[in-house]
Amino acid sequence: MGAYILRRLALMIPTLLGIMALSFVLIQFAPGGPVEKIITQLQGQDSSATSRVGGGGGDMAAQAGGDASSAYRGAQGLDPAFIKELEKQFGFDKPAHERFLKMIADYARFDFGRSFFRDASVIDLIKEKLPVSITLGLWMTLISYAISIPLGIAKAVRDGSAFDTWTSAIIIVGYAIPSFLFAVLLVVLFAGGSFWQIFPLRGLTSSNFAELSLIGKIKDYIWHAALPLCAMVISQFATLTLLTKNSFLDEIRKQYVLTARMKGLSQRRVLYGHVFRNAMLIVIAGFPAAFVHAFFTGSLLIETIFSLDGLGLLAFSSTLDRDYPVVFATLYIFSLMGLVVTLITDIVYTLIDPRIDFEARDG
């Protein structure tokens, strides 16, 4: 197992390089960029643009994508020397391959530089937003598994019954509704959109959170997190329940289960003593996708709708602002996280079923 882990760790390097290289190349063809953004703001007499010029983005500039030429639309009337200086400040005076190599070298040391448009280092921004995303991702994953696994087992045992039929109808509806659309529905119904003002619309805590007692803080947090978590859980819960049910059905119909029943073992002993270990393998295989979805894809949309100041909202706003240091840093971190979680899942495989030997499979 040790050799397999080392091989997987070694494979993470070219995988990360491929992800970052592909993203970097795509950025080269994306319209606009930080230089063009500032030029547009200057041409539009936006006073905030002048505060972003002159020394704010030099450290991270070589890591950004974009067009290094000065042929920016809307730049007419500005001094060409000023345009060149602006390009130099953001690092666009260097060839693309030099910027990419510097970015990779810095990221290998977890040096993400500074944001173009925020007066802070990228790592400080990530540290500031990380607790919100971790909270949402962990609670969403735990709640989904806590509901889906028992429900999936119950549906498998009662396959074809009335219970299986009406729960399947609920699951299908949950699977069909995108989480962001369900989030909008929750806002309209319960957050003062058009009906009831029961839950708050913004943030994970109240303004007086620090003054509350421990019980008050717990209640306040649950009150704020209820709608975002419901929106995130709905689609994941549906997928995981169906996966659990189908996995258990496949195992229940196998010969070793019939043999165990013929020996007089109870239903509970057969189900949890023999079926559970084998059936749960495929459920565990879905954990990396569930966690990454909860931590990034799901949180990006939900954080935007509920104005939660987490990594998802940070990545979304940075993409709109062409804040490339933040965009690439979050992409790097999420990619690395996904690869590590996948490796952890393989290790858990072997803990649940020692018969699985990844080294023999690779050989």
Coordinates of C-alpha atoms in Angstrom, one line a residue, residues 1-362:
M1 CA 0.0 0.0 0.0
G2 CA 2.9 2.3 0.7
A3 CA 4.2 2.0 -2.8
Y4 CA 0.8 2.7 -4.2
I5 CA 0.4 5.9 -2.1
L6 CA 3.8 7.1 -3.3
R7 CA 2.9 6.5 -6.9
R8 CA -0.4 8.4 -6.5
L9 CA 1.4 11.3 -4.8
A10 CA 3.9 11.4 -7.7
L11 CA 1.0 11.4 -10.2
M12 CA -0.5 14.4 -8.5
I13 CA 2.3 16.6 -9.9
P14 CA 1.6 16.1 -13.6
T15 CA -2.1 16.2 -13.0
L16 CA -1.9 19.6 -11.2
L17 CA 0.4 20.9 -14.0
G18 CA -2.1 19.8 -16.6
I19 CA -5.0 21.4 -14.8
M20 CA -3.2 24.7 -14.3
A21 CA -1.7 24.7 -17.8
L22 CA -5.1 24.1 -19.5
S23 CA -6.7 26.9 -17.3
F24 CA -3.9 29.3 -18.1
V25 CA -4.2 28.7 -21.8
L26 CA -8.0 29.3 -21.7
I27 CA -7.4 32.5 -19.9
Q28 CA -5.2 33.8 -22.7
F29 CA -8.3 33.7 -25.0
A30 CA -10.7 35.2 -22.6
P31 CA -11.8 38.7 -23.5
G32 CA -10.8 41.5 -21.2
G33 CA -8.3 41.4 -18.3
P34 CA -7.2 43.5 -15.4
V35 CA -5.4 46.0 -17.5
E36 CA -8.4 46.5 -19.8
K37 CA -10.7 46.7 -16.8
I38 CA -8.7 49.5 -15.3
I39 CA -8.5 51.3 -18.6
T40 CA -12.2 51.1 -19.0
Q41 CA -12.8 52.4 -15.5
L42 CA -10.4 55.3 -16.2
Q43 CA -12.1 56.1 -19.4
G44 CA -15.4 56.0 -17.5
Q45 CA -14.0 58.5 -14.9
D46 CA -14.2 55.8 -12.2
S47 CA -12.2 57.3 -9.3
S48 CA -11.8 53.9 -7.7
A49 CA -9.7 52.8 -10.7
T50 CA -6.8 55.2 -9.8
S51 CA -6.4 53.5 -6.4
R52 CA -5.7 50.3 -8.2
V53 CA -2.8 51.7 -10.2
G54 CA 0.7 51.9 -8.9
G55 CA 2.3 49.1 -7.0
G56 CA -0.6 47.0 -5.9
G57 CA -0.2 44.0 -8.1
G58 CA 3.4 43.7 -9.0
D59 CA 4.3 40.7 -6.8
M60 CA 1.6 38.5 -8.3
A61 CA 1.5 40.0 -11.8
A62 CA 3.7 37.5 -13.4
Q63 CA 1.2 34.8 -12.5
A64 CA -1.8 36.2 -14.3
G65 CA -3.2 35.3 -17.6
G66 CA -4.5 37.8 -20.3
D67 CA -3.4 39.7 -23.3
A68 CA 0.1 41.2 -23.1
S69 CA -0.4 43.6 -26.0
S70 CA -1.4 47.2 -25.5
A71 CA -4.1 47.1 -28.1
Y72 CA -6.9 47.5 -25.6
R73 CA -10.3 48.6 -26.7
G74 CA -11.1 52.0 -25.1
A75 CA -7.5 52.9 -24.5
Q76 CA -7.6 55.7 -27.1
G77 CA -6.6 59.0 -25.5
L78 CA -4.4 57.5 -22.9
D79 CA -0.6 57.9 -23.0
P80 CA 0.9 54.7 -24.6
A81 CA 3.7 54.9 -22.0
F82 CA 1.1 54.7 -19.3
I83 CA -0.4 51.7 -20.9
K84 CA 3.0 50.0 -21.0
E85 CA 3.7 50.9 -17.4
L86 CA 0.3 49.4 -16.5
E87 CA 1.1 46.2 -18.4
K88 CA 4.4 46.0 -16.6
Q89 CA 2.8 46.5 -13.2
F90 CA 0.5 43.5 -13.8
G91 CA 3.3 41.4 -15.4
F92 CA 1.8 41.3 -18.9
D93 CA 5.1 42.6 -20.4
K94 CA 6.5 39.1 -20.1
P95 CA 5.8 36.2 -22.4
A96 CA 3.0 33.8 -21.4
H97 CA 5.3 30.9 -20.8
E98 CA 7.5 32.9 -18.4
R99 CA 4.4 34.0 -16.4
F100 CA 3.2 30.4 -16.2
L101 CA 6.5 29.0 -15.1
K102 CA 6.8 31.7 -12.4
M103 CA 3.3 30.9 -11.2
I104 CA 4.0 27.2 -10.9
A105 CA 7.3 27.8 -9.1
D106 CA 5.5 30.1 -6.6
Y107 CA 2.6 27.8 -6.1
A108 CA 5.0 24.9 -5.3
R109 CA 6.0 26.9 -2.3
F110 CA 2.3 27.9 -1.6
D111 CA 3.2 31.5 -2.4
F112 CA 0.1 32.9 -4.1
G113 CA 1.1 36.5 -4.1
R114 CA -1.3 39.4 -3.7
S115 CA -4.7 40.1 -5.2
F116 CA -4.9 42.6 -8.0
F117 CA -7.9 44.5 -6.8
R118 CA -8.0 43.8 -3.0
D119 CA -5.4 45.2 -0.6
A120 CA -4.4 41.8 0.8
S121 CA -2.4 38.7 0.0
V122 CA -4.2 35.9 -1.7
I123 CA -3.5 33.4 1.2
D124 CA -4.9 35.9 3.7
L125 CA -8.1 36.2 1.6
I126 CA -8.4 32.4 1.4
K127 CA -7.8 32.0 5.2
E128 CA -10.5 34.6 5.8
K129 CA -13.1 32.9 3.6
L130 CA -12.2 29.3 4.3
P131 CA -14.1 28.8 7.6
V132 CA -17.5 29.5 5.9
S133 CA -16.9 27.1 3.0
I134 CA -15.5 24.4 5.3
T135 CA -18.5 24.7 7.6
L136 CA -21.0 24.4 4.7
G137 CA -19.2 21.6 3.0
L138 CA -18.8 19.5 6.1
W139 CA -22.3 19.9 7.4
M140 CA -23.7 19.3 3.9
T141 CA -21.7 16.1 3.5
L142 CA -22.5 14.8 7.0
I143 CA -26.2 15.6 6.7
S144 CA -26.5 14.0 3.3
Y145 CA -24.8 10.8 4.4
A146 CA -26.7 10.6 7.7
I147 CA -30.0 10.8 5.8
S148 CA -29.2 8.9 2.6
I149 CA -27.5 5.8 3.9
P150 CA -30.3 4.7 6.3
L151 CA -33.0 5.7 3.8
G152 CA -31.2 3.9 1.0
I153 CA -30.9 0.7 3.1
A154 CA -34.6 0.9 4.1
K155 CA -35.6 1.3 0.4
A156 CA -33.5 -1.6 -0.6
V157 CA -35.0 -3.9 2.1
R158 CA -38.5 -2.8 1.2
D159 CA -38.0 -2.7 -2.6
G160 CA -41.3 -2.4 -4.4
S161 CA -43.4 -1.5 -1.3
A162 CA -45.5 1.6 -0.8
F163 CA -42.7 3.1 1.3
D164 CA -40.3 2.6 -1.6
T165 CA -42.7 4.2 -4.1
W166 CA -43.5 7.4 -2.3
T167 CA -39.9 8.0 -1.1
S168 CA -38.8 7.5 -4.7
A169 CA -41.2 10.2 -5.9
I170 CA -39.7 12.6 -3.4
I171 CA -36.1 11.6 -4.4
I172 CA -36.8 12.1 -8.1
V173 CA -38.2 15.6 -7.4
G174 CA -35.1 16.4 -5.3
Y175 CA -32.8 15.1 -8.0
A176 CA -34.5 17.1 -10.8
I177 CA -34.4 20.4 -9.0
P178 CA -31.0 22.2 -9.2
S179 CA -29.7 23.3 -5.8
F180 CA -29.5 27.0 -6.9
L181 CA -33.2 26.9 -8.1
F182 CA -34.2 25.4 -4.8
A183 CA -32.2 28.0 -3.0
V184 CA -34.2 30.8 -4.8
L185 CA -37.4 29.0 -3.9
L186 CA -36.4 28.9 -0.2
V187 CA -35.6 32.6 -0.3
V188 CA -38.9 33.5 -1.9
L189 CA -40.9 31.4 0.6
F190 CA -39.0 31.7 3.9
A191 CA -36.6 34.7 3.7
G192 CA -38.9 37.5 3.0
G193 CA -39.0 37.2 -0.8
S194 CA -42.8 37.1 -1.2
F195 CA -44.2 35.1 1.7
W196 CA -42.7 34.6 5.2
Q197 CA -39.8 36.2 6.9
I198 CA -38.7 33.3 9.0
F199 CA -35.0 32.9 8.2
P200 CA -32.3 35.6 7.6
L201 CA -31.1 36.1 4.0
R202 CA -27.5 37.0 4.5
G203 CA -24.6 35.7 6.5
L204 CA -24.0 32.8 8.9
T205 CA -24.3 34.8 12.1
S206 CA -26.1 37.8 13.5
S207 CA -24.4 41.1 14.1
N208 CA -24.6 40.5 17.9
F209 CA -23.3 37.0 17.7
A210 CA -20.3 37.7 20.0
E211 CA -22.6 38.9 22.7
L212 CA -24.8 35.7 22.8
S213 CA -24.5 32.8 25.2
L214 CA -23.2 29.5 24.0
I215 CA -26.7 28.2 23.5
G216 CA -27.7 31.4 21.8
K217 CA -24.7 31.2 19.4
I218 CA -25.7 27.6 18.4
K219 CA -29.3 28.6 17.8
D220 CA -28.2 31.7 15.8
Y221 CA -25.9 29.6 13.7
I222 CA -28.5 27.0 13.0
W223 CA -31.1 29.7 12.2
H224 CA -28.7 31.3 9.6
A225 CA -27.4 28.0 8.1
A226 CA -30.8 26.3 7.7
L227 CA -31.7 27.5 4.2
P228 CA -28.2 27.3 2.6
L229 CA -27.8 23.7 3.9
C230 CA -31.3 22.7 2.8
A231 CA -30.5 24.0 -0.7
M232 CA -27.1 22.2 -0.8
V233 CA -28.4 18.9 0.6
I234 CA -31.4 18.4 -1.7
S235 CA -29.6 17.2 -4.8
Q236 CA -26.8 15.4 -3.1
F237 CA -29.2 13.6 -0.8
A238 CA -31.2 12.3 -3.8
T239 CA -28.2 11.0 -5.6
L240 CA -26.6 9.3 -2.6
T241 CA -29.9 7.7 -1.6
L242 CA -30.4 6.1 -5.0
L243 CA -26.7 5.0 -5.1
T244 CA -27.1 3.4 -1.6
K245 CA -30.3 1.6 -2.5
N246 CA -29.0 0.2 -5.8
S247 CA -25.7 -0.9 -4.2
F248 CA -27.6 -2.8 -1.4
L249 CA -30.0 -4.4 -3.9
D250 CA -27.1 -5.7 -5.9
E251 CA -25.6 -7.3 -2.8
I252 CA -28.9 -8.6 -1.4
R253 CA -29.5 -10.6 -4.5
K254 CA -26.1 -12.4 -4.5
Q255 CA -25.7 -16.0 -3.6
Y256 CA -23.8 -15.5 -0.3
V257 CA -26.7 -13.6 1.1
L258 CA -29.1 -16.4 0.3
T259 CA -26.7 -18.9 1.9
A260 CA -26.5 -16.8 5.0
R261 CA -30.3 -16.7 5.3
M262 CA -30.5 -20.4 4.8
K263 CA -28.2 -20.8 7.8
G264 CA -30.8 -19.1 9.9
L265 CA -29.1 -15.7 10.4
S266 CA -31.4 -12.9 11.2
Q267 CA -32.2 -10.2 8.7
R268 CA -30.2 -7.6 10.7
R269 CA -27.2 -9.9 11.0
V270 CA -27.3 -10.6 7.2
L271 CA -27.7 -7.0 6.4
Y272 CA -25.2 -5.4 8.6
G273 CA -22.8 -8.3 9.1
H274 CA -22.4 -9.3 5.5
V275 CA -24.1 -7.0 3.0
F276 CA -23.1 -3.6 4.5
R277 CA -19.3 -3.9 4.1
N278 CA -19.6 -4.8 0.4
A279 CA -22.4 -2.5 -0.5
M280 CA -20.8 0.5 1.1
L281 CA -17.8 0.4 -1.1
I282 CA -19.5 2.1 -4.0
V283 CA -21.1 4.6 -1.6
I284 CA -17.6 5.5 -0.3
A285 CA -16.4 5.8 -3.9
G286 CA -18.7 8.7 -4.3
F287 CA -17.4 10.6 -1.3
P288 CA -14.7 12.6 -3.1
A289 CA -17.2 13.9 -5.7
A290 CA -19.7 14.7 -2.9
F291 CA -17.1 16.6 -0.8
V292 CA -15.7 18.6 -3.7
H293 CA -19.1 19.4 -5.0
A294 CA -20.2 20.6 -1.5
F295 CA -16.9 22.5 -1.0
F296 CA -16.8 24.3 -4.3
T297 CA -19.4 23.8 -7.0
G298 CA -22.4 23.8 -4.6
S299 CA -21.0 26.5 -2.3
L300 CA -20.2 28.8 -5.2
L301 CA -23.9 29.1 -6.2
I302 CA -25.3 28.9 -2.7
E303 CA -22.8 31.4 -1.2
T304 CA -23.7 33.8 -4.0
I305 CA -27.5 33.5 -3.5
F306 CA -27.3 33.8 0.3
S307 CA -24.4 36.3 0.3
L308 CA -22.2 34.0 2.4
D309 CA -18.6 35.3 2.5
G310 CA -16.8 32.0 1.6
L311 CA -14.5 30.7 -1.0
G312 CA -17.2 30.1 -3.5
L313 CA -18.3 33.7 -3.5
L314 CA -14.6 34.8 -3.5
A315 CA -13.9 32.7 -6.6
F316 CA -17.0 33.9 -8.4
S317 CA -16.4 37.6 -7.7
S318 CA -12.7 37.3 -8.6
T319 CA -13.6 35.7 -11.9
L320 CA -15.9 38.6 -12.8
D321 CA -13.2 41.1 -11.7
R322 CA -10.5 39.3 -13.6
D323 CA -8.5 39.0 -10.4
Y324 CA -6.3 36.3 -11.8
P325 CA -4.1 35.6 -8.7
V326 CA -7.2 34.7 -6.7
V327 CA -8.8 32.7 -9.5
F328 CA -5.7 30.6 -10.1
A329 CA -5.0 30.2 -6.4
T330 CA -8.5 28.9 -5.6
L331 CA -8.3 26.6 -8.7
Y332 CA -5.0 25.2 -7.5
I333 CA -6.2 24.6 -3.9
F334 CA -9.5 22.9 -5.0
S335 CA -7.7 20.7 -7.5
L336 CA -5.1 19.7 -4.9
M337 CA -7.9 19.0 -2.4
G338 CA -9.7 16.8 -4.9
L339 CA -6.7 14.7 -5.6
V340 CA -5.9 14.3 -1.9
V341 CA -9.5 13.3 -1.0
T342 CA -9.5 10.8 -3.9
L343 CA -6.3 9.2 -2.4
I344 CA -7.9 9.1 1.0
T345 CA -10.9 7.3 -0.4
D346 CA -8.7 4.6 -1.8
I347 CA -7.1 4.1 1.6
V348 CA -10.6 3.9 3.2
Y349 CA -11.5 1.2 0.6
T350 CA -8.7 -1.0 1.9
L351 CA -9.8 -0.4 5.6
I352 CA -13.3 -1.5 4.8
D353 CA -12.4 -4.4 2.6
P354 CA -8.8 -5.7 3.1
R355 CA -9.3 -7.9 0.0
I356 CA -8.8 -4.9 -2.2
D357 CA -5.2 -4.6 -3.2
F358 CA -4.4 -1.5 -5.2
E359 CA -0.8 -2.4 -5.6
A360 CA -1.7 -5.8 -7.2
R361 CA -4.2 -4.0 -9.4
D362 CA -1.6 -1.5 -10.6

